[in-house]
Amino acid sequence: MPVYHAELLVYLRPDLLDPQGRAVKHALNTLGFHEVEDVRMGKAIRIRLQAENDSQARDRLKEMAEKLLTNPVIEDYRILSLEQEP
Amino acid sequence: MPVYHAELLVYLRPDLLDPQGRAVKHALNTLGFHEVEDVRMGKAIRIRLQAENDSQARDRLKEMAEKLLTNPVIEDYRILSLEQEP
């Protein structure tokens, strides 16, 4: 079965406060990076999986995101890339 | 001054064990996602900053990554995107 490499990004929904991002923004400003106006912290997830084809891989990643990788109430995610292993 | 939106991804170096990724892989397998072979967890960081131009923004992001956002001994990062606000 083909092997795929996927990358997912997960962030808090834009309307929610991100205390970790705010702390990083503050730390950057304090270190002299005064030009930084906003920071949002999220998760990057690389997954290697087997799938029959691109479409099946995408469906399964969606299921994983909804069941385990994200909290759909407070987080959004996107599949950044999905590539079949050569 | 122009405003830029950047996105950085930070992962443990590929030669290092990623216990969090391993735990997520295990949890996915247990939930029925037996096709998952490997998971690596990283950080996704969105930064809004002011800069004179693209090149300056990139230089400053590199400095931020090296000084605060990553631990260069154990982590790699890449600038996924950098766009000027319209």
XYZ file of C-alpha atoms in Angstrom:
172
model
C 0.000 0.000 0.000
C 1.296 3.511 -0.811
C 2.823 5.557 1.985
C 1.943 9.238 2.424
C 3.583 12.075 4.299
C 1.175 14.660 5.679
C 1.581 17.849 7.641
C -1.250 19.392 9.680
C -1.378 22.741 11.442
C -3.631 23.338 14.427
C -4.381 26.742 15.936
C -6.808 28.093 18.478
C -9.765 29.686 16.722
C -8.972 33.289 15.803
C -11.679 34.668 18.108
C -10.133 33.030 21.175
C -7.409 34.507 23.353
C -4.059 32.727 23.027
C -2.192 33.215 26.327
C 0.885 31.319 25.113
C 1.105 33.485 21.999
C 0.712 36.588 24.106
C 3.541 35.470 26.393
C 5.831 34.846 23.420
C 4.944 38.223 21.914
C 5.774 39.883 25.228
C 9.083 38.001 25.495
C 10.030 39.012 21.936
C 9.226 42.681 22.638
C 11.297 42.518 25.823
C 14.234 41.035 23.898
C 14.212 44.033 21.556
C 11.870 42.795 18.834
C 9.576 45.787 19.197
C 8.242 45.334 15.677
C 6.293 42.214 16.705
C 2.602 43.083 16.963
C 1.004 39.694 17.516
C 1.923 36.027 17.983
C -0.310 32.960 17.809
C 1.033 29.581 18.856
C -0.188 26.348 17.322
C 0.773 22.751 16.747
C 2.505 21.348 13.674
C 2.009 17.609 13.174
C 3.812 15.375 10.691
C 2.132 12.050 10.016
C 3.355 9.131 7.920
C 0.507 6.815 6.991
C -0.507 4.112 4.548
C -3.467 4.748 2.242
C -4.885 3.438 -1.033
C -4.825 6.895 -2.583
C -4.707 10.615 -1.916
C -8.418 10.912 -1.284
C -8.477 8.125 1.303
C -5.442 9.579 3.064
C -7.182 12.949 3.263
C -10.388 11.416 4.644
C -8.492 9.525 7.325
C -6.473 12.605 8.326
C -9.731 14.508 8.706
C -11.041 11.771 11.002
C -7.820 11.820 13.048
C -8.020 15.584 13.364
C -11.618 15.446 14.548
C -11.182 12.514 16.925
C -7.810 13.129 18.515
C -5.521 15.772 17.073
C -7.698 18.813 17.656
C -10.417 20.057 19.946
C -12.991 21.181 17.359
C -14.721 23.427 19.889
C -11.723 25.713 20.258
C -9.299 24.799 17.461
C -9.118 25.019 13.674
C -6.804 22.880 11.579
C -5.646 22.640 8.017
C -3.835 19.994 6.012
C -0.748 21.868 4.860
C 0.603 19.144 2.612
C 0.006 15.546 1.603
C 2.523 13.741 -0.575
C 2.937 10.170 -1.654
C 6.316 8.667 -0.845
C 8.262 8.120 -4.068
C 5.907 50.792 7.935
C 4.607 47.707 6.086
C 3.097 44.910 8.143
C 3.987 41.278 7.432
C 2.345 38.006 8.359
C 4.754 35.124 8.863
C 4.366 31.479 9.768
C 7.204 29.391 11.224
C 7.335 25.678 11.870
C 9.596 24.196 14.527
C 10.352 20.490 14.918
C 12.778 18.438 16.921
C 15.734 17.454 14.767
C 14.932 14.297 12.790
C 17.648 12.281 14.540
C 16.117 12.910 17.977
C 13.408 10.833 19.609
C 10.063 12.630 19.865
C 8.205 11.160 22.864
C 5.122 13.323 22.302
C 4.886 12.215 18.681
C 5.288 8.624 19.736
C 2.464 8.983 22.266
C 0.171 10.487 19.631
C 1.037 7.723 17.158
C 0.220 5.140 19.815
C -3.082 6.833 20.657
C -4.045 6.961 16.959
C -3.247 3.260 16.502
C -5.307 2.433 19.596
C -8.242 4.442 18.243
C -8.243 2.301 15.082
C -5.901 4.314 12.872
C -3.606 1.339 12.290
C -2.291 2.870 9.060
C -0.334 5.511 10.981
C 3.364 4.634 10.956
C 4.968 7.678 12.502
C 4.047 11.016 14.078
C 6.281 13.994 14.825
C 4.949 16.895 16.868
C 6.151 20.443 16.387
C 5.208 24.049 16.934
C 3.460 26.320 14.452
C 3.962 30.021 15.093
C 2.159 32.916 13.428
C 3.829 36.287 13.789
C 2.597 39.695 12.688
C 5.435 42.185 12.499
C 6.444 45.503 10.996
C 9.393 45.599 8.596
C 10.781 47.848 5.883
C 10.723 45.022 3.353
C 10.591 41.274 2.841
C 14.309 40.803 3.332
C 14.383 42.687 6.645
C 11.363 40.753 7.903
C 13.104 37.487 7.064
C 16.321 38.537 8.814
C 14.443 39.512 11.960
C 12.431 36.285 11.982
C 15.676 34.353 11.752
C 17.008 36.261 14.767
C 13.803 35.591 16.717
C 13.993 31.917 15.868
C 17.590 31.687 17.021
C 17.169 33.749 20.192
C 13.799 32.667 21.524
C 11.501 30.593 19.354
C 13.688 27.529 18.974
C 16.401 25.653 20.761
C 18.982 25.369 17.946
C 20.704 22.459 19.657
C 17.706 20.167 19.329
C 15.273 21.886 16.945
C 15.077 22.837 13.275
C 12.751 25.503 11.953
C 11.586 26.818 8.626
C 9.758 29.941 7.530
C 6.672 28.514 5.889
C 5.307 31.795 4.567
C 5.897 35.529 4.700
C 3.379 37.910 3.193
C 2.967 41.637 3.264
C -0.415 42.813 4.511
C -2.374 44.300 1.606
